[in-house]
C-alpha cells in the first residue's frame, strides 16, 4: 500500500499528428499538476485537499476545457460544472451552471462542507459563491479567442461539438468523422489515495461546444462522471450523455465490491459497457493501484505512485 495519483485533461479523437503547439502546453500543464499533487501527498495532505488543489491548477490552465479554458454554449456563454467526493465519508459536493466563479471545484467543495445539500446550480450556486467569498470575475474572463472560434465552427456545421475536434472544412459532410485534438471530448479530473488508504476524486468541465443553455453533463452527477467510496476513486471524461447512461464511475466501485474484481478489471468492465469513442476514466484503489482506460483514440493523462512509477501520456504509449 502507498499513495497514488492520476490526472486527466480530457479524452477524445486525438490524432498522432497533433501539432506541438497544441500538445506541448497540455503536457506541460499535466506535468506541473502531477508534481503539485505528488508534493501534496508527500506532505501528508488529505487526498480531498490534494484533488481540489490539482483541479484548481487545471482550471486555471487555458488549454483544458474547464475554468479559464471552458467551451461555450450555443449562446456564447460559459456554464461550468464541477464535483468532488471523499471516499471514506462519501461526502460530496457538486455545482452546475457556474459562469463567474474562478474555480468551480472549490465551490463544489464548499457545497459539501458548508451546506446540508450535495448539488447547487445556476443562480443559487453563484449566490452561494459570493456569500462564501470565493473569487469571481466577469464571464468574459473565461471566453478565449480559441473557444469563440470553436463555437463558430460548431454552429456553421450545425452540430454539438465535443472536446478535441478538428475544424470542419465546408465541403466535408457535417456527420463526417473529424479530429485534430484541439476541441473535442474534454473535462479535467484528479483521483488520489494516501498511504493510509484514504481516497478522493474531483472533476471539472466547461461541457461541450455549442451545448444548449442549461445542459448538464456527467461531471456533477455522482456515480456517472465522479465517484469515490472505501474501495476506489474514479473520474470520467467524454460524451456526458453516454457516461450518465453507463453510470461509469459507480460501476467501477460496484463490480469491485460485488464481483470482487481488481481495480483494472472493474474499470475495464465499466468501459466495455460504453460505446466506442465516447469515454475515458482514471481511477485509484485504496491499496494504491492505478487504472487508466479510454475507448477514444487518446486521453491526456498523467499518473504516479509511491514506488516511483510516473507517466505522462496521450495515446497508448507514454509521451516523451
Coordinates of C-alpha atoms in Angstrom, one line a residue:
X1 CA 0.0 0.0 0.0
X2 CA 1.2 3.5 -0.8
X3 CA 0.0 6.8 -2.2
X4 CA -1.0 7.2 -5.8
X5 CA -2.4 9.9 -8.0
X6 CA -3.8 10.2 -11.5
X7 CA -4.8 13.3 -13.5
X8 CA -6.7 13.6 -16.8
X9 CA -7.2 16.5 -19.2
X10 CA -9.8 15.0 -21.4
X11 CA -10.4 12.1 -23.8
X12 CA -11.2 12.3 -27.5
X13 CA -10.3 11.7 -31.1
X14 CA -6.7 12.9 -30.7
X15 CA -4.6 12.3 -33.8
X16 CA -0.9 11.2 -33.6
X17 CA -0.2 14.2 -35.8
X18 CA -1.3 16.6 -33.1
X19 CA 0.8 19.8 -33.6
X20 CA 3.5 20.6 -31.0
X21 CA 1.8 23.9 -30.2
X22 CA -1.3 22.1 -29.2
X23 CA 0.4 19.1 -27.5
X24 CA 3.3 20.6 -25.5
X25 CA 1.3 23.2 -23.4
X26 CA -1.1 20.4 -22.3
X27 CA 1.8 18.0 -21.5
X28 CA 3.5 20.8 -19.5
X29 CA 0.3 21.5 -17.7
X30 CA -0.2 17.9 -16.8
X31 CA 3.4 17.6 -15.6
X32 CA 3.0 20.6 -13.4
X33 CA -0.2 19.5 -11.9
X34 CA 1.1 16.0 -11.3
X35 CA 4.1 17.5 -9.5
X36 CA 1.8 19.6 -7.4
X37 CA -0.2 16.6 -6.4
X38 CA 2.8 14.4 -5.6
X39 CA 4.3 17.1 -3.4
X40 CA 1.0 17.5 -1.5
X41 CA 0.7 13.7 -1.0
X42 CA 4.3 13.6 0.2
X43 CA 3.5 16.4 2.7
X44 CA 0.7 14.1 4.0
X45 CA -2.2 16.4 2.9
X46 CA -5.5 14.6 2.8
X47 CA -6.5 13.3 -0.7
X48 CA -9.5 15.5 -0.7
X49 CA -7.3 18.6 -0.4
X50 CA -5.0 17.2 -3.0
X51 CA -7.6 16.6 -5.7
X52 CA -9.1 20.1 -5.1
X53 CA -5.6 21.6 -5.4
X54 CA -4.7 19.8 -8.6
X55 CA -8.1 20.5 -10.3
X56 CA -7.8 24.2 -9.4
X57 CA -4.4 24.2 -11.2
X58 CA -6.0 22.6 -14.2
X59 CA -9.0 25.1 -14.1
X60 CA -6.5 27.9 -14.3
X61 CA -4.9 26.5 -17.4
X62 CA -6.4 27.8 -20.7
X63 CA -5.6 24.8 -22.7
X64 CA -8.0 22.5 -20.9
X65 CA -11.8 22.5 -21.0
X66 CA -12.6 23.8 -17.5
X67 CA -12.3 27.1 -15.8
X68 CA -10.3 29.5 -18.0
X69 CA -10.5 27.2 -21.0
X70 CA -14.2 26.4 -20.8
X71 CA -16.0 25.9 -24.1
X72 CA -19.1 28.0 -25.0
X73 CA -22.8 27.3 -25.1
X74 CA -25.0 28.0 -28.2
X75 CA -25.5 31.5 -26.8
X76 CA -21.8 32.1 -26.5
X77 CA -21.9 31.9 -22.7
X78 CA -19.9 29.8 -20.2
X79 CA -21.6 27.3 -17.9
X80 CA -19.1 25.4 -15.8
X81 CA -19.6 22.2 -13.7
X82 CA -17.6 20.5 -11.0
X83 CA -17.8 17.8 -8.4
X84 CA -15.7 16.5 -5.5
X85 CA -16.2 13.4 -3.3
X86 CA -14.5 11.8 -0.3
X87 CA -14.2 8.0 -0.3
X88 CA -14.2 7.3 3.4
X89 CA -17.2 9.5 4.4
X90 CA -18.8 9.5 0.9
X91 CA -19.5 13.2 1.4
X92 CA -19.7 15.1 -1.9
X93 CA -20.5 18.4 -3.5
X94 CA -21.4 19.5 -7.0
X95 CA -22.2 22.6 -9.0
X96 CA -23.6 23.4 -12.5
X97 CA -24.3 26.5 -14.5
X98 CA -21.4 28.5 -12.9
X99 CA -20.4 31.4 -15.0
X100 CA -18.3 33.8 -12.8
X101 CA -16.6 31.6 -10.3
X102 CA -12.8 31.3 -11.0
X103 CA -12.6 27.8 -9.5
X104 CA -15.8 25.8 -9.7
X105 CA -14.2 22.9 -7.9
X106 CA -13.7 25.0 -4.8
X107 CA -17.4 26.0 -4.9
X108 CA -18.3 22.3 -5.1
X109 CA -16.1 21.7 -2.0
X110 CA -17.9 24.4 -0.1
X111 CA -21.3 22.9 -1.1
X112 CA -20.0 19.7 0.5
X113 CA -18.5 21.3 3.6
X114 CA -20.8 24.3 4.3
X115 CA -24.4 23.2 3.3
X116 CA -26.7 20.3 4.1
X117 CA -27.0 19.7 0.3
X118 CA -25.0 18.0 -2.4
X119 CA -25.8 19.9 -5.6
X120 CA -26.3 23.6 -6.3
X121 CA -26.8 25.1 -9.8
X122 CA -27.1 28.3 -11.7
X123 CA -28.2 31.4 -9.7
X124 CA -28.2 29.6 -6.4
X125 CA -24.7 28.3 -6.9
X126 CA -23.5 31.8 -8.0
X127 CA -25.1 33.4 -4.9
X128 CA -23.6 30.9 -2.6
X129 CA -20.2 31.5 -4.1
X130 CA -20.5 35.2 -3.4
X131 CA -21.8 34.6 0.1
X132 CA -18.7 32.4 0.8
X133 CA -16.3 34.9 -0.6
X134 CA -15.0 32.9 -3.5
X135 CA -13.1 34.7 -6.2
X136 CA -15.5 35.7 -9.0
X137 CA -14.9 37.6 -12.3
X138 CA -16.8 38.8 -15.3
X139 CA -17.8 36.0 -17.6
X140 CA -15.5 37.5 -20.3
X141 CA -12.6 36.2 -18.2
X142 CA -13.3 32.6 -19.4
X143 CA -14.1 33.4 -23.0
X144 CA -11.0 32.8 -25.1
X145 CA -10.5 33.5 -28.8
X146 CA -9.9 29.8 -29.4
X147 CA -13.3 28.9 -27.9
X148 CA -15.1 31.6 -29.8
X149 CA -13.7 30.1 -33.0
X150 CA -14.7 26.6 -31.8
X151 CA -18.2 27.8 -31.3
X152 CA -18.3 29.4 -34.7
X153 CA -17.1 26.1 -36.4
X154 CA -19.7 24.1 -34.5
X155 CA -22.5 26.4 -35.4
X156 CA -21.5 26.5 -39.0
X157 CA -21.6 22.7 -39.1
X158 CA -24.9 22.8 -37.1
X159 CA -23.7 20.3 -34.5
X160 CA -22.8 19.9 -30.9
X161 CA -19.0 19.6 -30.8
X162 CA -17.2 17.6 -28.2
X163 CA -13.8 18.5 -26.8
X164 CA -10.7 17.9 -29.2
X165 CA -12.4 18.2 -32.6
X166 CA -10.8 19.4 -35.8
X167 CA -12.1 22.5 -37.7
X168 CA -14.7 21.2 -40.2
X169 CA -14.0 22.0 -43.8
X170 CA -17.0 23.5 -45.7
X171 CA -17.0 20.7 -48.2
X172 CA -17.0 17.9 -45.6
X173 CA -20.4 16.5 -44.6
X174 CA -21.4 17.5 -41.1
X175 CA -21.7 13.9 -40.0
X176 CA -18.2 13.0 -41.1
X177 CA -15.6 11.9 -38.5
X178 CA -13.1 14.6 -37.8
X179 CA -10.4 15.2 -35.3
X180 CA -7.4 17.4 -34.6
X181 CA -7.1 17.1 -30.8
X182 CA -7.9 20.7 -30.2
X183 CA -11.5 21.0 -29.0
X184 CA -13.3 17.7 -28.5
X185 CA -14.3 15.5 -25.6
X186 CA -12.8 17.3 -22.6
X187 CA -13.0 17.5 -18.9
X188 CA -10.4 17.6 -16.2
X189 CA -10.1 15.4 -13.2
X190 CA -7.9 14.0 -10.4
X191 CA -8.1 11.0 -8.2
X192 CA -5.8 10.3 -5.3
X193 CA -5.1 7.9 -2.4
X194 CA -2.8 8.4 0.5
X195 CA -0.6 5.8 2.3
X196 CA -3.5 5.1 4.8
X197 CA -6.0 4.3 2.0
X198 CA -8.0 7.5 2.1
X199 CA -9.5 8.2 -1.3
X200 CA -10.9 11.3 -3.1
X201 CA -11.9 12.4 -6.6
X202 CA -12.6 15.7 -8.3
X203 CA -13.8 16.6 -11.8
X204 CA -14.4 19.9 -13.5
X205 CA -15.6 20.9 -17.0
X206 CA -16.9 23.6 -19.3
X207 CA -19.1 21.0 -21.0
X208 CA -19.4 20.6 -24.8
X209 CA -19.1 23.2 -27.6
X210 CA -22.5 24.7 -28.8
X211 CA -24.4 22.9 -26.0
X212 CA -27.9 24.1 -25.2
X213 CA -28.1 26.7 -22.4
X214 CA -28.9 24.7 -19.2
X215 CA -27.5 21.4 -20.4
X216 CA -25.9 19.4 -17.6
X217 CA -23.4 16.6 -18.3
X218 CA -21.9 13.7 -16.4
X219 CA -19.3 15.6 -14.4
X220 CA -21.5 16.8 -11.5
X221 CA -23.6 13.6 -11.4
X222 CA -22.5 11.4 -8.6
X223 CA -21.8 7.9 -9.9
X224 CA -21.7 9.0 -13.5
X225 CA -18.6 11.2 -14.0
X226 CA -17.4 11.3 -10.4
X227 CA -17.5 8.8 -7.6
X228 CA -15.5 7.6 -4.6
X229 CA -16.0 5.1 -1.8
X230 CA -13.8 3.0 0.5
X231 CA -12.6 0.9 -2.4
X232 CA -11.7 3.3 -5.2
X233 CA -12.0 6.9 -6.6
X234 CA -13.0 7.5 -10.2
X235 CA -13.1 10.5 -12.6
X236 CA -14.5 10.1 -16.1
X237 CA -14.3 12.2 -19.2
X238 CA -16.0 12.0 -22.6
X239 CA -19.5 12.3 -24.0
X240 CA -21.6 13.1 -20.9
X241 CA -24.8 11.6 -22.1
X242 CA -23.1 8.2 -22.7
X243 CA -21.4 8.3 -19.3
X244 CA -24.6 9.1 -17.5
X245 CA -26.4 6.2 -19.2
X246 CA -23.5 3.9 -18.3
X247 CA -23.0 5.2 -14.7
X248 CA -19.3 4.6 -15.3
X249 CA -17.8 5.8 -12.1
X250 CA -20.2 4.0 -9.8
X251 CA -20.0 0.8 -11.9
X252 CA -16.2 0.6 -11.2
X253 CA -16.8 0.6 -7.5
X254 CA -19.8 -1.7 -7.7
X255 CA -18.1 -4.5 -9.5
X256 CA -15.1 -4.2 -7.2
X257 CA -17.5 -4.6 -4.2
X258 CA -20.0 -7.2 -5.5
X259 CA -17.9 -9.2 -8.0
X260 CA -14.6 -9.0 -6.2
X261 CA -12.8 -7.6 -9.3
X262 CA -9.5 -5.8 -9.1
X263 CA -9.4 -2.1 -10.0
X264 CA -8.2 -2.6 -13.5
X265 CA -10.7 -5.4 -14.1
X266 CA -13.5 -3.3 -12.8
X267 CA -12.5 -0.3 -14.9
X268 CA -12.4 -2.5 -18.0
X269 CA -15.8 -3.9 -17.2
X270 CA -17.3 -0.4 -16.9
X271 CA -15.7 0.9 -20.0
X272 CA -16.8 -2.1 -22.1
X273 CA -20.4 -1.0 -21.5
X274 CA -19.9 2.4 -23.1
X275 CA -20.0 2.6 -26.9
X276 CA -16.6 3.1 -28.5
X277 CA -15.3 6.6 -29.0
X278 CA -17.3 8.0 -26.1
X279 CA -15.3 7.9 -22.8
X280 CA -12.2 7.6 -20.7
X281 CA -11.5 7.3 -17.0
X282 CA -8.9 7.4 -14.3
X283 CA -9.1 5.6 -11.0
X284 CA -7.1 4.6 -8.0
X285 CA -7.8 2.0 -5.3
X286 CA -7.4 2.1 -1.6
X287 CA -4.3 -0.1 -2.0
X288 CA -2.5 2.3 -4.3
X289 CA -3.4 0.7 -7.7
X290 CA -3.9 3.0 -10.7
X291 CA -6.2 2.3 -13.7
X292 CA -6.3 4.5 -16.8
X293 CA -8.7 3.4 -19.7
X294 CA -10.3 5.1 -22.7
X295 CA -12.1 4.0 -25.8
X296 CA -11.3 7.1 -27.8
X297 CA -8.1 7.5 -29.8
X298 CA -6.4 9.3 -26.9
X299 CA -6.7 10.9 -23.5
X300 CA -4.4 13.5 -21.9
X301 CA -3.4 12.0 -18.6
X302 CA -0.6 11.6 -16.0
X303 CA -0.2 9.3 -13.0
X304 CA 2.4 8.5 -10.3
X305 CA 2.7 6.0 -7.4
X306 CA 4.8 6.0 -4.3
X307 CA 7.0 3.2 -5.6
X308 CA 8.4 5.6 -8.2
X309 CA 6.3 4.9 -11.2
X310 CA 5.4 8.0 -13.2
X311 CA 3.8 8.5 -16.6
X312 CA 2.5 11.4 -18.8
X313 CA 0.6 10.1 -21.8
X314 CA -1.8 10.9 -24.6
X315 CA -2.1 7.8 -26.7
X316 CA -1.5 4.1 -25.9
X317 CA 2.2 4.7 -25.0
X318 CA 3.8 7.3 -22.7
X319 CA 4.8 10.6 -24.4
X320 CA 8.5 11.6 -24.1

